[in-house]
């Protein structure tokens, strides 16, 4: 008996034995609230293990959970079976359903509505991700409108007593178990329910970057290729049919690397041999479940009683049963040496998203191939967190020219497609030139600042067509070269180097501006993230406001924390009830002789970093991080995003009308 089956019990149920697997085999637990004590274990931050009633995860008995395939509205049959299993082998904490939850024919809708409307009772918490089928739009529309379901609820929207809808995608912790999920199916028709979006995919990819182990990943459809390298005799008939498979799920599971992957839709039961993951020590087990009441009598209910990975030793986590195969999703034998293995498929893409400016994409248009890619992180800051392992060039000469104000496109390609509209120099500079990267015409001279500053309203250099409103102490303007639409700059009217040096009575006006932007973004299903880079040698301040889809805003803190870790520093983090309290705290921390960076998050948290004198901090740090989260790495440099004055004017006018 291998390590995975130690302690396995066969418990008799009403129709067949259901194995309750304990110890090293994983399962799900069920509570209706997110365990906040372990959820933020992200980007190297390890918080204390979750607790219930004063007991740590390691002290608690492993949770008992049930897993089910497509319900198809057959709740009477499912509840009857669950009651029987619960009586003979329970009590169980929760039931997780994958595959289509709603009926496949109208005749069964009344049966489902008996439970939704409270005429019948569900015996234990049920969580489902198959939000499609007959009646789904009507039921879930009402659920979405319920005020109790507003905000970020990755642990489930309550449909009725003991029934929870896991919407979109997310990750939460139950009794110490880390659970990730992808709701709906792949579709290009833009349905409101029953399909997942690119935002849902990107959110899971962001979670995949967290250092902890995901215990369970729930998807409706099977990952394409899961039967590769599996024992042929174990593969059920019909599984090789491509229907019910999803290549996106394959990509996600290779990045998330869960210990257990549960899926439905295929209509058959299949427990694949464990397989090794590239660049990870633990194995993954795939479990496909049949539909409730299927005529072939295939297994649709599975019971597990696992120990959370957070409470397991390294030896237990890395144990490989004798029947472990190589990953079905790669043909490269790297699994036995994860530390030496080539990085997984998504890593190079993620590196580019978060940290790289790849000018080779432009050069390829001119037939120069993909060679000589330069590392934007090194060029802009003089350092790169990847060090020698970075696959891009750390060219000191390129950085020196960049610091002297030379256009990066001109340096790399010998020409700039923006031509006279570019704000950087189009000739290589010798040692006699200024070694600071300045916009043409900028100057720190007090005598000339109002004439040459880009942000002084009295300056002929100010691009007034981007200005959207002017107040007593601040004005708003659309960002030139915006990261995303509605990217706004809040700028002091007076020529001051940061927003914290203004008199305190100016904070009221600033707070109103920020609150107005929050409401404006909220109406679009987005959240506002504010950040400001304050250099002790700065000239005219600007506080940036960037809208982020609500589905991604939940990971903002973790993404910034990871980025800080990669640059070798740690944020000071404080959470406040309102913007005013946060700004007051920032003023107590501010020192005009020290550079700093801070970011204000939608939940009221402020992340602050005071930059040491010998520290090289990238001025575009905030923009680079958000660009990575939004999967628009090519827009991390504002110069890549410039448009014509006519287009800018049109955007500004449209913003003013909507705002």
XYZ file of C-alpha atoms in Angstrom:
659
model
C 0.000 0.000 0.000
C 1.501 3.335 -1.049
C 1.677 6.449 1.085
C -1.482 7.874 -0.450
C -3.651 5.030 0.806
C -2.435 4.766 4.387
C -5.374 4.921 6.728
C -7.960 4.439 3.955
C -11.296 3.224 5.243
C -14.064 1.600 3.229
C -17.319 2.786 4.761
C -20.524 1.063 3.710
C -23.214 3.357 2.295
C -26.696 2.732 1.016
C -25.528 1.371 -2.324
C -21.750 0.944 -2.478
C -18.623 1.403 -0.348
C -17.219 4.927 -0.459
C -13.515 5.184 0.403
C -12.793 7.846 2.991
C -9.181 8.716 2.340
C -7.123 10.238 5.117
C -3.604 11.458 5.827
C -1.648 12.327 2.703
C -4.547 12.158 0.307
C -6.355 15.450 -0.068
C -9.971 16.551 -0.019
C -12.198 19.522 0.586
C -13.765 20.862 3.730
C -16.891 22.938 3.996
C -17.677 26.128 5.795
C -19.500 29.100 4.397
C -16.979 31.713 5.462
C -13.440 32.362 4.285
C -10.691 31.560 6.763
C -8.870 34.893 6.756
C -5.980 33.692 8.875
C -4.469 31.556 6.145
C -5.799 33.127 2.958
C -3.102 35.842 2.763
C -0.172 33.392 2.681
C 1.095 34.988 -0.474
C 4.399 35.856 -2.070
C 6.522 34.483 0.734
C 4.468 35.826 3.660
C 3.581 32.921 5.938
C 0.951 33.748 8.521
C 0.010 31.473 11.413
C -1.989 28.395 10.484
C -5.752 28.800 10.518
C -7.543 28.077 13.734
C -10.988 26.946 14.744
C -12.087 27.134 18.356
C -8.524 27.804 19.461
C -7.032 24.762 17.683
C -4.447 25.075 14.931
C -4.885 23.143 11.684
C -2.294 20.596 12.779
C -4.270 19.925 15.976
C -7.634 19.484 14.279
C -9.075 16.264 12.921
C -8.924 16.241 9.112
C -12.124 17.617 7.572
C -14.520 15.240 5.846
C -15.902 16.269 2.489
C -17.916 14.903 -0.402
C -17.267 15.545 -4.091
C -19.962 15.208 -6.757
C -20.176 15.333 -10.556
C -22.899 16.932 -12.685
C -26.068 17.285 -10.586
C -28.309 18.214 -13.564
C -30.994 19.411 -11.160
C -31.425 15.959 -9.574
C -31.263 17.323 -6.043
C -33.745 14.858 -4.563
C -31.589 11.910 -5.541
C -28.405 13.674 -4.458
C -29.793 14.717 -1.060
C -31.100 11.193 -0.426
C -27.674 9.738 -1.150
C -25.878 12.376 0.924
C -28.159 11.742 3.899
C -27.383 8.037 3.700
C -23.637 8.569 3.454
C -23.719 11.178 6.194
C -25.517 8.742 8.495
C -23.147 5.830 7.862
C -19.794 7.576 7.451
C -20.272 11.192 8.511
C -20.711 13.790 9.586
C -19.311 15.521 6.518
C -18.422 19.194 6.464
C -19.446 20.036 2.896
C -20.197 18.843 -0.616
C -18.503 20.288 -3.702
C -20.199 19.861 -7.090
C -18.430 20.117 -10.459
C -20.040 19.982 -13.890
C -23.546 21.198 -14.761
C -25.528 21.888 -11.585
C -28.800 23.098 -13.127
C -31.281 20.825 -14.983
C -30.753 19.763 -18.578
C -34.525 19.740 -19.200
C -37.387 21.999 -17.993
C -39.292 19.144 -16.309
C -36.756 19.003 -13.494
C -36.707 22.721 -12.714
C -39.499 22.468 -10.112
C -37.435 19.949 -8.162
C -34.511 22.389 -7.991
C -36.748 25.351 -7.112
C -38.189 23.478 -4.121
C -34.754 23.795 -2.524
C -33.984 27.298 -3.800
C -37.302 28.631 -2.472
C -37.062 26.836 0.875
C -39.720 24.120 0.511
C -37.031 21.435 0.836
C -33.886 21.449 2.945
C -30.247 20.787 2.069
C -28.525 18.819 4.858
C -25.001 20.237 4.576
C -23.240 23.108 2.785
C -23.119 22.524 -0.990
C -20.792 24.565 -3.220
C -21.169 24.439 -7.024
C -19.342 25.886 -10.044
C -21.556 24.556 -12.887
C -23.622 27.744 -13.225
C -25.422 26.764 -16.430
C -28.521 24.806 -17.461
C -32.267 25.365 -17.356
C -33.197 28.095 -14.882
C -29.629 29.199 -14.185
C -29.943 32.805 -15.497
C -33.127 33.460 -13.502
C -31.854 31.995 -10.237
C -28.367 33.442 -10.405
C -29.557 36.902 -11.480
C -31.583 37.088 -8.286
C -28.605 35.845 -6.283
C -26.333 38.507 -7.796
C -28.792 41.274 -6.902
C -29.000 40.204 -3.279
C -27.297 42.860 -1.132
C -25.795 40.124 1.060
C -23.805 38.921 -1.946
C -22.202 42.245 -2.843
C -18.443 42.707 -2.828
C -15.656 40.138 -2.974
C -17.054 36.744 -1.990
C -14.659 34.115 -3.200
C -16.067 31.672 -0.661
C -19.476 31.557 -2.327
C -22.635 33.547 -3.061
C -25.510 32.243 -0.950
C -28.365 30.923 -3.096
C -30.444 29.542 -0.216
C -29.868 27.673 3.022
C -26.700 25.555 2.649
C -26.345 26.210 -1.112
C -23.473 28.397 -2.377
C -22.467 29.475 -5.873
C -18.722 29.812 -6.511
C -18.795 32.531 -9.138
C -16.138 33.282 -11.763
C -12.838 32.175 -10.303
C -11.169 32.451 -6.950
C -9.285 30.898 -4.107
C -10.219 30.526 -0.471
C -9.305 28.481 2.593
C -11.597 26.018 4.365
C -10.445 24.280 7.533
C -6.876 24.861 6.356
C -7.418 23.530 2.832
C -6.558 25.889 -0.015
C -9.251 25.661 -2.705
C -9.116 27.282 -6.148
C -11.900 27.111 -8.728
C -12.934 28.102 -12.258
C -16.692 28.439 -12.663
C -18.552 28.036 -15.945
C -17.244 26.830 -19.288
C -15.249 28.277 -22.152
C -17.359 30.332 -24.553
C -16.968 33.285 -26.891
C -20.601 34.433 -26.830
C -20.245 36.658 -23.752
C -23.028 35.056 -21.706
C -23.538 36.542 -18.247
C -23.780 33.122 -16.608
C -22.247 29.746 -17.342
C -19.017 30.972 -18.914
C -15.707 32.194 -17.595
C -13.871 35.317 -18.749
C -10.271 36.297 -19.388
C -10.376 38.162 -16.077
C -11.237 34.885 -14.347
C -8.269 33.179 -16.009
C -5.877 35.997 -15.149
C -7.022 35.993 -11.530
C -6.151 32.317 -11.172
C -2.790 32.888 -12.830
C -2.055 35.585 -10.282
C -2.956 33.175 -7.489
C -0.664 30.576 -9.063
C 2.280 32.861 -8.312
C 1.698 32.555 -4.574
C 4.247 30.359 -2.766
C 1.789 28.108 -0.902
C 0.371 24.861 -2.271
C -3.169 24.818 -3.657
C -4.813 21.719 -2.257
C -7.764 21.569 -4.631
C -8.601 22.961 -8.040
C -12.230 22.641 -9.186
C -13.183 22.906 -12.866
C -16.252 21.840 -14.805
C -14.492 20.497 -17.875
C -11.551 18.126 -18.024
C -8.082 19.364 -18.938
C -7.061 18.394 -22.460
C -4.385 15.694 -22.416
C -4.997 14.409 -18.895
C -4.900 10.783 -20.120
C -1.425 11.166 -21.627
C 0.992 8.711 -19.968
C -1.875 7.116 -18.037
C -2.384 3.344 -17.966
C -4.528 2.640 -21.071
C -6.599 -0.054 -19.370
C -7.694 2.423 -16.689
C -9.065 4.962 -19.160
C -12.871 4.712 -19.441
C -14.487 4.292 -22.831
C -15.336 7.569 -24.531
C -12.898 9.670 -22.523
C -10.623 10.223 -25.499
C -13.461 12.120 -27.208
C -12.491 15.815 -27.143
C -15.948 16.995 -26.026
C -15.875 18.162 -22.424
C -12.148 18.953 -22.638
C -10.688 22.441 -22.270
C -7.110 23.428 -23.132
C -7.397 26.536 -20.932
C -7.981 24.287 -17.939
C -4.813 22.433 -18.948
C -2.816 25.651 -18.917
C -4.213 26.664 -15.551
C -3.632 23.329 -13.848
C 0.001 23.276 -15.011
C 0.484 26.715 -13.444
C -1.552 26.198 -10.275
C -0.157 22.692 -9.612
C -2.902 21.606 -7.210
C -2.578 18.475 -5.151
C -5.990 17.427 -6.370
C -7.916 18.392 -9.516
C -11.662 17.643 -9.624
C -13.770 17.904 -12.810
C -17.132 16.768 -14.230
C -18.899 17.080 -17.605
C -17.594 13.867 -19.217
C -20.243 11.709 -17.590
C -17.774 9.044 -16.412
C -15.765 8.297 -13.299
C -11.985 8.352 -13.715
C -9.295 8.429 -11.030
C -5.991 8.950 -12.813
C -2.682 7.824 -11.357
C -0.835 10.626 -9.530
C 1.495 12.627 -11.750
C 4.561 14.713 -10.961
C 4.607 18.450 -11.551
C 7.364 20.358 -13.277
C 9.224 22.625 -10.868
C 7.370 21.316 -7.794
C 7.912 18.475 -5.328
C 4.311 17.365 -4.774
C 2.156 15.241 -7.061
C -1.290 15.981 -8.498
C -4.224 13.581 -8.584
C -6.992 14.046 -11.147
C -10.521 12.877 -10.375
C -13.325 12.954 -12.951
C -16.841 12.316 -11.618
C -19.958 11.026 -13.361
C -23.391 12.700 -13.282
C -26.014 12.088 -10.612
C -28.422 9.275 -11.562
C -26.445 8.185 -14.617
C -27.804 5.024 -16.276
C -24.407 3.332 -16.325
C -24.274 3.439 -12.495
C -20.885 5.171 -12.650
C -19.619 6.743 -9.462
C -20.807 10.310 -8.967
C -20.046 10.791 -5.263
C -16.595 10.577 -3.709
C -15.609 11.035 -0.055
C -12.308 12.354 1.267
C -10.879 13.125 4.685
C -7.539 14.828 4.060
C -4.868 16.594 6.036
C -4.287 20.160 4.747
C -0.910 20.690 3.107
C -0.272 23.555 5.529
C -0.211 21.004 8.372
C 1.960 18.423 6.596
C 5.710 17.970 6.792
C 7.918 18.489 3.752
C 8.464 14.746 3.518
C 4.719 14.091 3.503
C 4.058 16.753 0.881
C 6.783 15.441 -1.451
C 5.913 11.731 -1.088
C 5.434 10.030 -4.485
C 3.385 6.815 -4.688
C 4.958 3.985 -6.759
C 2.429 4.451 -9.583
C 3.273 8.142 -10.096
C 3.691 9.099 -13.765
C 5.327 12.022 -15.460
C 3.107 15.043 -16.084
C 0.580 14.358 -18.852
C 0.972 17.959 -20.005
C 4.647 17.913 -20.956
C 6.936 15.496 -22.732
C 10.100 16.780 -21.061
C 11.488 14.666 -18.240
C 12.129 17.333 -15.641
C 10.089 16.175 -12.701
C 12.839 14.382 -10.809
C 14.927 17.551 -10.561
C 12.492 20.399 -9.968
C 15.141 22.883 -8.849
C 17.119 22.303 -12.030
C 14.096 22.037 -14.281
C 13.286 24.425 -17.043
C 10.674 26.884 -15.874
C 7.066 25.956 -16.650
C 5.424 27.184 -19.790
C 3.762 30.206 -18.257
C 6.820 31.551 -16.454
C 8.481 33.346 -19.352
C 5.168 34.962 -20.171
C 4.685 36.038 -16.561
C 8.211 37.399 -16.376
C 7.436 39.523 -19.390
C 4.124 40.625 -17.915
C 5.568 41.795 -14.640
C 9.100 42.821 -15.341
C 10.135 43.077 -18.954
C 10.003 45.515 -21.822
C 10.621 43.370 -24.892
C 11.538 45.573 -27.824
C 12.218 42.546 -30.006
C 8.509 42.364 -30.829
C 8.866 45.627 -32.711
C 12.157 44.643 -34.304
C 10.610 41.510 -35.742
C 8.383 43.681 -37.876
C 11.535 44.950 -39.548
C 13.001 41.489 -40.085
C 15.652 41.620 -37.394
C 14.482 38.517 -35.525
C 14.195 38.112 -31.793
C 17.796 38.594 -30.710
C 19.169 41.249 -28.362
C 16.149 41.644 -26.151
C 16.949 44.089 -23.391
C 15.820 43.975 -19.793
C 13.763 47.084 -19.104
C 14.053 46.531 -15.363
C 17.854 46.804 -15.594
C 17.787 49.769 -17.962
C 15.331 51.760 -15.864
C 16.665 50.962 -12.378
C 20.203 49.617 -12.835
C 19.298 46.323 -11.153
C 17.267 43.248 -12.009
C 15.791 40.836 -9.447
C 16.556 37.918 -11.789
C 20.267 38.627 -11.753
C 22.297 36.260 -13.897
C 19.249 34.061 -14.504
C 17.527 36.839 -16.458
C 17.117 35.871 -20.108
C 17.337 39.494 -21.283
C 20.403 41.635 -21.835
C 21.779 43.805 -19.003
C 23.539 46.276 -21.245
C 25.298 49.075 -19.348
C 25.821 51.241 -22.446
C 22.118 51.111 -23.273
C 21.249 52.089 -19.717
C 23.706 55.013 -19.803
C 22.196 56.383 -23.009
C 18.714 55.906 -21.587
C 19.688 57.905 -18.495
C 20.891 60.693 -20.776
C 17.404 60.978 -22.238
C 17.885 58.983 -25.431
C 14.839 57.193 -26.861
C 15.056 53.466 -26.177
C 13.595 52.594 -29.568
C 16.266 54.755 -31.191
C 19.005 53.009 -29.195
C 17.815 49.510 -30.094
C 16.492 49.934 -33.629
C 18.300 53.034 -34.839
C 15.022 54.867 -35.360
C 11.822 55.761 -33.544
C 8.407 55.205 -35.074
C 6.967 58.146 -33.117
C 9.271 60.581 -34.901
C 8.876 64.221 -33.805
C 6.080 63.242 -31.387
C 8.570 61.372 -29.222
C 9.687 63.253 -26.136
C 13.152 61.693 -25.966
C 16.368 62.365 -27.833
C 17.106 60.758 -31.182
C 20.886 60.946 -31.104
C 23.460 59.188 -28.948
C 24.849 61.424 -26.208
C 28.508 61.665 -25.240
C 29.864 62.083 -21.709
C 29.406 65.822 -21.797
C 25.625 65.549 -21.894
C 23.429 65.615 -18.818
C 23.306 62.210 -17.156
C 19.781 62.621 -15.864
C 16.809 61.503 -17.917
C 14.651 64.600 -18.371
C 11.800 65.447 -20.621
C 12.814 68.080 -23.166
C 12.550 71.544 -21.685
C 12.293 70.408 -18.076
C 14.317 72.235 -15.468
C 14.605 72.396 -11.712
C 15.278 76.085 -11.799
C 12.659 77.998 -9.819
C 12.856 80.839 -12.316
C 11.935 78.657 -15.280
C 9.805 75.957 -13.707
C 6.409 77.439 -14.579
C 7.448 77.817 -18.205
C 9.063 74.428 -18.686
C 7.227 72.100 -16.288
C 4.846 69.706 -17.989
C 2.383 69.914 -15.101
C 2.253 73.639 -14.325
C -0.963 75.023 -15.802
C 0.800 78.288 -16.649
C 3.439 76.463 -18.681
C 3.294 76.474 -22.489
C 4.429 72.828 -22.227
C 1.298 71.674 -20.393
C -0.997 69.536 -22.543
C -4.195 71.295 -21.586
C -6.367 69.143 -23.841
C -5.856 66.286 -21.334
C -7.110 68.329 -18.361
C -10.551 67.191 -17.235
C -11.238 69.380 -14.180
C -9.539 72.126 -12.172
C -10.105 72.794 -8.471
C -8.638 75.189 -5.955
C -5.626 73.052 -5.044
C -5.680 70.138 -7.502
C -6.577 69.448 -11.076
C -7.260 66.151 -12.875
C -5.920 65.090 -16.245
C -5.922 61.936 -18.266
C -2.498 60.327 -18.251
C -0.445 60.774 -21.400
C 0.269 57.293 -22.651
C -2.350 55.786 -20.305
C -1.910 52.315 -18.893
C -5.646 51.656 -19.397
C -8.638 53.803 -20.363
C -9.619 56.318 -17.653
C -6.087 56.324 -16.168
C -6.129 59.657 -14.309
C -3.495 61.899 -12.734
C -4.375 64.069 -9.725
C -1.929 66.982 -9.830
C -1.347 69.908 -7.431
C -2.029 73.269 -9.046
C 1.021 74.649 -7.249
C 4.467 73.479 -8.355
C 5.179 71.061 -5.478
C 7.190 67.800 -5.489
C 4.552 65.615 -3.789
C 0.959 65.657 -2.596
C 2.000 65.209 1.052
C 3.733 68.597 1.214
C 0.544 70.573 0.595
C -1.183 72.221 3.585
C -3.456 69.844 5.506
C -6.553 71.828 4.574
C -5.993 70.703 0.961
C -6.682 67.078 1.945
C -10.457 67.618 1.913
C -10.424 68.508 -1.769
C -8.105 65.604 -2.576
C -10.344 63.196 -0.681
C -13.386 64.322 -2.656
C -11.548 63.784 -5.926
C -10.462 60.296 -4.916
C -13.948 59.342 -3.724
C -15.488 60.614 -6.967
C -13.085 58.496 -8.986
C -13.871 55.458 -6.842
C -17.589 55.852 -7.553
C -16.926 56.442 -11.257
C -14.821 53.269 -11.524
C -17.243 51.293 -9.348
C -20.055 51.956 -11.812
C -17.915 50.222 -14.418
C -17.316 47.156 -12.245
C -13.821 48.343 -11.337
C -11.878 49.457 -8.276
C -9.446 52.376 -7.919
C -5.802 51.884 -7.025
C -3.840 55.073 -6.203
C -0.060 55.326 -6.120
C 2.570 58.043 -5.934
C 6.318 57.952 -6.406
C 7.903 60.711 -4.296
C 11.507 61.461 -5.153
C 13.475 63.796 -2.925
C 14.690 65.340 -6.186
C 11.174 65.490 -7.641
C 9.680 68.532 -9.298
C 5.895 68.502 -9.823
C 3.842 65.791 -8.132
C 1.217 63.537 -9.642
C -0.928 60.981 -7.823
C -1.975 58.251 -10.252
C -5.408 56.613 -10.247
C -5.812 53.408 -12.253
C -9.059 51.418 -12.591
C -8.682 47.665 -12.023
C -11.436 45.078 -12.672
C -13.025 44.041 -9.386
C -12.160 40.404 -10.069
C -8.461 41.313 -10.064
C -8.504 43.962 -7.342
C -8.561 41.258 -4.669
C -4.966 40.309 -5.468
C -3.524 43.832 -5.703
C -1.929 43.660 -2.264
C -0.361 40.304 -3.011
C 0.993 41.375 -6.399
C 2.604 44.503 -4.922
C 4.003 42.430 -2.062
C 5.526 39.950 -4.495
C 7.007 42.733 -6.600
C 8.549 44.304 -3.489
C 10.013 40.964 -2.470
C 11.606 40.562 -5.883
C 13.236 43.977 -5.508
C 14.472 43.114 -2.022
C 12.265 45.242 0.235
C 9.118 44.883 2.323
C 6.210 47.308 2.488
C 4.977 48.841 5.719
C 1.253 48.054 5.583
C -1.591 49.779 7.410
C -5.337 49.473 6.950
C -7.677 52.398 7.562
C -11.415 52.923 7.706
C -11.306 55.897 5.357
C -9.034 57.825 3.045
C -8.576 60.719 5.490
C -7.076 58.505 8.188
C -4.692 56.950 5.698
C -3.477 60.304 4.423
C -2.917 61.539 7.985
C -0.753 58.511 8.690
C 1.235 59.048 5.486
C 2.005 62.606 6.556
C 3.453 61.328 9.837
C 5.777 59.013 7.900
C 6.819 61.507 5.237
C 10.310 63.036 5.276
C 11.167 65.485 2.494
C 14.770 64.281 2.598
C 13.798 60.678 1.830
C 12.247 59.285 -1.338
C 9.268 57.014 -0.926
C 6.564 55.124 -2.765
C 3.063 54.357 -1.541
C -0.037 52.701 -2.935
C -3.626 53.000 -1.710
C -5.736 49.864 -2.214
C -9.523 49.476 -2.558
C -9.881 47.849 0.870
C -8.394 50.870 2.653
C -4.882 49.444 2.992
C -1.844 51.611 2.338
C 1.500 50.082 1.387
C 4.480 52.373 2.063
C 8.167 52.005 1.271
C 10.814 54.529 2.365
C 13.668 54.311 -0.122
C 17.187 54.149 1.267
C 19.878 56.426 -0.159
C 21.812 53.594 -1.791
C 18.684 51.851 -3.088
C 17.861 51.944 -6.784
C 14.092 52.196 -6.943
C 12.307 52.156 -10.344
C 10.280 55.310 -10.827
C 7.643 53.385 -12.810
C 7.288 50.638 -10.196
C 3.575 51.196 -9.572
C 2.728 51.230 -13.256
C 4.835 48.138 -13.982
C 3.144 46.116 -11.252
C -0.399 47.035 -12.310
C 0.519 46.422 -15.960
C 1.572 42.909 -14.993
C -1.644 42.249 -13.115
C -3.727 43.468 -16.071
C -1.662 41.434 -18.547
C -0.610 44.537 -20.522
C 3.144 44.408 -19.933
C 3.820 46.199 -23.211
C 2.109 49.266 -21.698
C 4.352 49.432 -18.623
C 6.341 52.158 -20.417
C 4.078 55.155 -21.109
C 6.008 55.912 -24.290
C 4.614 52.723 -25.833
C 1.086 53.998 -25.291
C 1.077 57.485 -26.802
C -1.661 58.352 -29.292
C -2.405 61.382 -31.439
C -3.518 64.662 -29.927
C -6.872 64.284 -31.660
C -7.442 60.918 -30.021
C -6.343 62.271 -26.640
C -8.746 65.187 -26.953
C -11.624 62.864 -27.795
C -10.854 60.621 -24.801
C -10.726 63.605 -22.458
C -14.047 64.961 -23.705
C -15.698 61.562 -23.329
C -14.314 61.230 -19.806
C -15.675 64.634 -18.801
C -19.138 63.718 -20.083
C -19.206 60.412 -18.183
C -17.484 61.677 -15.028
